[in-house]
Every structure is written in structure tokens, then in C-alpha cells.
CSV table of C-alpha atoms in Angstrom, one decimal:
chain,number,residue,atom,x,y,z
A,1,MET,CA,-15.6,3.2,13.7
A,2,ASP,CA,-13.7,4.3,16.6
A,3,LEU,CA,-10.2,4.5,16.2
A,4,LYS,CA,-9.9,7.9,18.6
A,5,GLY,CA,-6.0,8.4,19.7
A,6,PHE,CA,-4.9,6.2,16.7
A,7,ASP,CA,-2.2,8.8,16.6
A,8,ARG,CA,-0.7,8.8,19.2
A,9,PRO,CA,0.4,5.7,21.1
A,10,GLY,CA,0.4,5.2,24.8
A,11,SER,CA,-3.2,6.8,24.5
A,12,PRO,CA,-4.9,4.0,24.6
A,13,THR,CA,-9.0,3.8,24.7
A,14,ALA,CA,-12.3,2.0,26.1
A,15,GLY,CA,-12.9,-1.3,24.2
A,16,GLY,CA,-9.9,-3.9,23.8
A,17,THR,CA,-7.4,-4.0,20.7
A,18,ARG,CA,-8.6,-3.0,17.6
A,19,SER,CA,-7.3,-5.6,14.8
A,20,VAL,CA,-7.8,-3.9,11.3
A,21,LYS,CA,-6.6,-5.3,7.5
A,22,VAL,CA,-4.9,-3.1,4.8
A,23,MET,CA,-3.1,-4.0,1.8
A,24,ILE,CA,-0.2,-3.3,0.7
A,25,ALA,CA,-0.7,-2.8,-2.9
A,26,GLY,CA,1.0,-1.6,-6.4
A,27,GLY,CA,3.0,-1.9,-9.3
A,28,PHE,CA,5.7,-5.0,-9.8
A,29,GLY,CA,8.7,-3.4,-8.3
A,30,THR,CA,7.3,-0.4,-6.3
A,31,GLY,CA,8.5,-1.2,-3.1
A,32,LYS,CA,6.0,-3.1,-1.3
A,33,THR,CA,7.7,-6.0,0.5
A,34,THR,CA,10.7,-3.2,1.6
A,35,MET,CA,7.7,-1.3,2.8
A,36,VAL,CA,6.2,-4.2,4.8
A,37,ARG,CA,9.9,-5.0,6.5
A,38,SER,CA,10.3,-1.7,6.5
A,39,VAL,CA,7.1,-1.3,9.7
A,40,SER,CA,6.5,-4.5,10.4
A,41,ASP,CA,7.0,-4.8,14.3
A,42,ILE,CA,7.4,-8.7,14.2
A,43,LYS,CA,10.2,-10.0,11.4
A,44,PRO,CA,8.2,-10.3,8.3
A,45,LEU,CA,6.9,-13.2,6.4
A,46,THR,CA,7.5,-12.2,2.9
A,47,THR,CA,7.2,-15.6,-0.3
A,48,GLU,CA,10.3,-13.7,-2.2
A,49,GLU,CA,11.8,-15.9,-5.1
A,50,THR,CA,14.6,-15.0,-7.5
A,51,LEU,CA,14.1,-13.9,-10.7
A,52,THR,CA,15.4,-16.2,-13.6
A,53,GLN,CA,16.1,-16.2,-17.1
A,54,ALA,CA,12.5,-18.4,-17.9
A,55,SER,CA,11.0,-15.0,-16.7
A,56,ALA,CA,12.4,-12.6,-18.2
A,57,ASP,CA,9.7,-12.9,-21.1
A,58,VAL,CA,6.7,-13.0,-18.6
A,59,ASP,CA,8.1,-9.7,-16.1
A,60,ARG,CA,8.5,-6.5,-17.7
A,61,LEU,CA,12.2,-5.4,-16.1
A,62,ILE,CA,11.9,-1.8,-18.0
A,63,GLY,CA,12.7,0.3,-15.3
A,64,VAL,CA,14.1,-2.4,-12.8
A,65,ALA,CA,16.5,-4.1,-14.2
A,66,ASP,CA,18.5,-4.7,-11.0
A,67,LYS,CA,16.0,-6.5,-9.5
A,68,THR,CA,16.7,-10.1,-8.4
A,69,GLN,CA,13.3,-11.2,-6.8
A,70,THR,CA,9.9,-11.5,-6.7
A,71,THR,CA,7.0,-11.3,-4.4
A,72,VAL,CA,4.9,-14.7,-5.2
A,73,SER,CA,2.3,-15.1,-2.9
A,74,LEU,CA,2.4,-12.1,-0.4
A,75,ASP,CA,3.6,-10.6,2.0
A,76,PHE,CA,2.4,-10.6,5.5
A,77,GLY,CA,3.7,-7.9,8.6
A,78,LYS,CA,1.6,-6.2,11.5
A,79,ILE,CA,2.0,-3.5,13.4
A,80,GLY,CA,0.8,-1.8,16.2
A,81,LEU,CA,0.3,2.5,15.9
A,82,ASN,CA,-1.1,2.3,19.6
A,83,ASP,CA,-1.8,0.5,22.2
A,84,THR,CA,-5.3,-0.7,21.4
A,85,LEU,CA,-4.9,-0.5,17.5
A,86,MET,CA,-3.4,-3.5,15.6
A,87,LEU,CA,-2.8,-3.5,11.7
A,88,TYR,CA,-2.0,-6.3,9.8
A,89,LEU,CA,-1.0,-5.5,6.2
A,90,PHE,CA,-1.4,-8.1,3.4
A,91,GLY,CA,1.3,-6.9,0.5
A,92,THR,CA,-0.2,-8.0,-3.0
A,93,PRO,CA,2.8,-9.7,-5.9
A,94,GLY,CA,2.8,-6.5,-8.3
A,95,GLN,CA,3.4,-9.2,-11.4
A,96,GLU,CA,0.5,-9.7,-14.2
A,97,ARG,CA,0.8,-13.2,-14.0
A,98,PHE,CA,0.3,-13.4,-9.8
A,99,TRP,CA,-3.2,-10.9,-10.1
A,100,PHE,CA,-5.3,-14.4,-9.9
A,101,LEU,CA,-4.2,-14.1,-5.6
A,102,TRP,CA,-5.1,-10.5,-5.3
A,103,ASN,CA,-9.3,-11.3,-4.7
A,104,GLY,CA,-8.4,-13.7,-1.8
A,105,LEU,CA,-6.2,-10.9,0.2
A,106,PHE,CA,-8.6,-8.4,-0.8
A,107,LYS,CA,-11.5,-9.7,1.2
A,108,GLY,CA,-11.9,-8.5,4.9
A,109,ALA,CA,-9.9,-5.1,4.1
A,110,LEU,CA,-10.8,-2.3,6.0
A,111,GLY,CA,-8.4,-0.3,3.5
A,112,ALA,CA,-5.2,-0.4,1.7
A,113,VAL,CA,-1.7,1.7,0.5
A,114,VAL,CA,-1.3,1.8,-2.9
A,115,LEU,CA,2.7,2.3,-4.0
A,116,VAL,CA,3.8,3.7,-6.8
A,117,ASP,CA,6.8,5.1,-8.9
A,118,THR,CA,6.6,8.2,-10.2
A,119,ARG,CA,9.0,7.1,-13.3
A,120,ARG,CA,6.7,4.1,-14.2
A,121,LEU,CA,3.2,5.0,-12.8
A,122,ALA,CA,1.5,3.1,-15.4
A,123,SER,CA,2.8,-0.3,-13.2
A,124,SER,CA,0.2,1.3,-10.4
A,125,PHE,CA,-3.2,1.4,-12.9
A,126,ARG,CA,-4.6,-2.4,-12.2
A,127,ALA,CA,-4.1,-2.1,-8.5
A,128,ILE,CA,-5.9,1.7,-8.5
A,129,GLU,CA,-8.4,0.0,-10.3
A,130,GLU,CA,-8.8,-3.4,-8.3
A,131,MET,CA,-9.1,-0.8,-5.6
A,132,GLU,CA,-12.4,0.8,-7.3
A,133,ARG,CA,-13.8,-2.3,-8.2
A,134,GLN,CA,-13.5,-3.8,-5.2
A,135,GLN,CA,-14.4,-0.7,-3.0
A,136,VAL,CA,-11.1,-0.1,-0.8
A,137,PRO,CA,-10.3,2.7,0.2
A,138,PHE,CA,-6.7,4.1,-0.5
A,139,VAL,CA,-4.1,6.0,0.0
A,140,ILE,CA,-2.1,6.8,-2.8
A,141,ALA,CA,2.2,6.8,-1.5
A,142,LEU,CA,4.6,8.1,-3.8
A,143,ASN,CA,7.8,5.5,-2.9
A,144,VAL,CA,10.8,7.6,-3.8
A,145,PHE,CA,14.0,6.7,-5.2
A,146,PRO,CA,17.4,7.7,-6.2
A,147,ASP,CA,16.6,8.8,-9.9
A,148,SER,CA,12.9,9.5,-9.1
A,149,ARG,CA,12.0,13.1,-10.6
A,150,HIS,CA,9.9,15.6,-8.4
A,151,TYR,CA,6.6,16.5,-9.4
A,152,PRO,CA,3.9,18.2,-7.7
A,153,VAL,CA,0.7,16.2,-6.2
A,154,GLU,CA,-2.0,17.4,-8.4
A,155,GLU,CA,0.6,17.0,-11.1
A,156,ILE,CA,0.2,13.0,-10.3
A,157,ARG,CA,-3.5,13.1,-8.9
A,158,ASP,CA,-4.1,13.8,-12.8
A,159,ALA,CA,-1.2,11.7,-14.4
A,160,LEU,CA,-3.5,8.5,-12.1
A,161,ASP,CA,-7.4,9.9,-11.5
A,162,ILE,CA,-7.4,10.3,-8.0
A,163,PRO,CA,-10.9,12.2,-7.5
A,164,PRO,CA,-9.3,15.1,-4.7
A,165,HIS,CA,-10.1,13.1,-1.4
A,166,THR,CA,-7.5,10.6,-2.1
A,167,PRO,CA,-4.5,11.2,0.0
A,168,VAL,CA,-1.4,11.4,-1.8
A,169,VAL,CA,2.4,11.1,0.1
A,170,ALA,CA,5.8,10.8,-0.8
A,171,PHE,CA,7.5,8.8,0.9
A,172,ASP,CA,10.9,6.8,1.8
A,173,ALA,CA,9.9,3.1,2.5
A,174,ARG,CA,13.0,2.0,3.9
A,175,ASP,CA,12.1,4.0,6.1
A,176,ARG,CA,10.1,3.0,9.3
A,177,THR,CA,9.0,5.7,10.5
A,178,ALA,CA,7.7,7.5,7.3
A,179,SER,CA,6.5,3.9,6.4
A,180,ARG,CA,4.5,4.3,9.8
A,181,ASP,CA,3.0,7.9,8.6
A,182,VAL,CA,1.1,6.7,5.6
A,183,LEU,CA,0.1,4.0,7.4
A,184,VAL,CA,-1.6,6.8,10.0
A,185,THR,CA,-2.6,8.8,6.8
A,186,LEU,CA,-4.1,5.7,5.9
A,187,ILE,CA,-5.8,5.3,8.8
A,188,ARG,CA,-7.2,8.7,8.7
A,189,HIS,CA,-9.1,9.0,5.4
A,190,LEU,CA,-10.7,5.6,6.9
A,191,LYS,CA,-12.1,7.9,9.5
A,192,ASP,CA,-12.8,11.0,7.9
A,193,ARG,CA,-14.8,8.8,5.8
A,194,SER,CA,-17.1,7.2,8.2
A,195,ALA,CA,-18.0,10.6,9.5
A,196,ALA,CA,-18.5,12.0,6.3
A,197,ALA,CA,-21.1,8.5,5.4
A,198,LEU,CA,-22.4,9.6,9.1
A,199,GLU,CA,-23.1,12.9,8.0
A,200,PRO,CA,-26.5,13.9,7.4
A,201,ARG,CA,-27.8,14.5,3.3
């Protein structure tokens, strides 16, 4: 995996443009659609529908009572990190009744960002388990909401049972630069994993 220069826009490498599929996953209401919207270079495709009273007994709105829309299929956007690396972003639906869609979405993914709301850590447990089951490398992105409490990264790592080599970063999903930095962290993580795999045993 030669992604040299990915974090220096305007510094192309030989070999043309590389396209990479990245998953944006996490629990219900953690900010996946918001992140795709904020960082995408194109107008993103979203499949949000209005939450109705009919879904009140199905969707768990604890902690996100003011949420009025939800993704029912996927979100899609793309961002060029430089002249040679294009990321195609696929946001997963967060609520349990749409988890059956995840298997198809994961096909061909090189890596993933798992969004976590520190007010509701358990909402992202399933996404983390799915990354590990599918053996998709990932980073944890703590989406900072206005009423979020600050926790040391190591406390979050322990609570989520995340291994030391998995990056954990805090960011604001509404901010394009912050969201882009999370994606850069993921690509660096993928490069580190690739380099480690090539080291002699």
C-alpha cells in the first residue's frame, strides 16, 4: 500500500489516482451523516427519512430525543486528500433494524471510522464488534457534542476495549477540517499496519 504523500495535498506520487473505500460507522445518532456532509467534496447522497411515532418502539431515542431524521440505507460522499488519493465514504445506518445492510456495505472497504458519542458509549459497541468480525482496520472518532463530558482517551479505550494500536481521536463532525483530520488519521493507521505486516518476524 503506497499512499506516500497522502496528507500533503498537491504533492502527487507516481501511479495515478488511488481510490479507497472507507466506511463511516457507529451507533444511532452519533453523527455519521453529519460527518459525510461536512467533509465531502461533492453534494453527498443521503437516505434520511423523518422519524415518526410509528418507530417510537423500535428506535431507541434515549440521549437523542431531539433527533428528527435517520439514515435508512446509506450515506455516500467523496473527498480527495491530495491529487492521487480519493476516498469514497459510505455511511452506515445506525439503528438495529437496518444492520442487515452492513454486510453489503463492507465489501471492498479498506478501513473505517467508528463514531462514538461519549454520552452513549454502548450505542457504538455493535459497530466495533462488526469491524473486528469483518477484520476491517478502524479508528475511533469521539464526536464532541455540546453537553459531552471530557474523558481521558485511555478511559475511553478501556471502556470500549480497544487495543493500544487503534487510534482514538476527538473531533467535531460538523467541522470539515476536523473530519478531514480523522480521515488522515485513518490512512496513517492503514499505512502503519501495512508497514508492520511487511516487517520480518
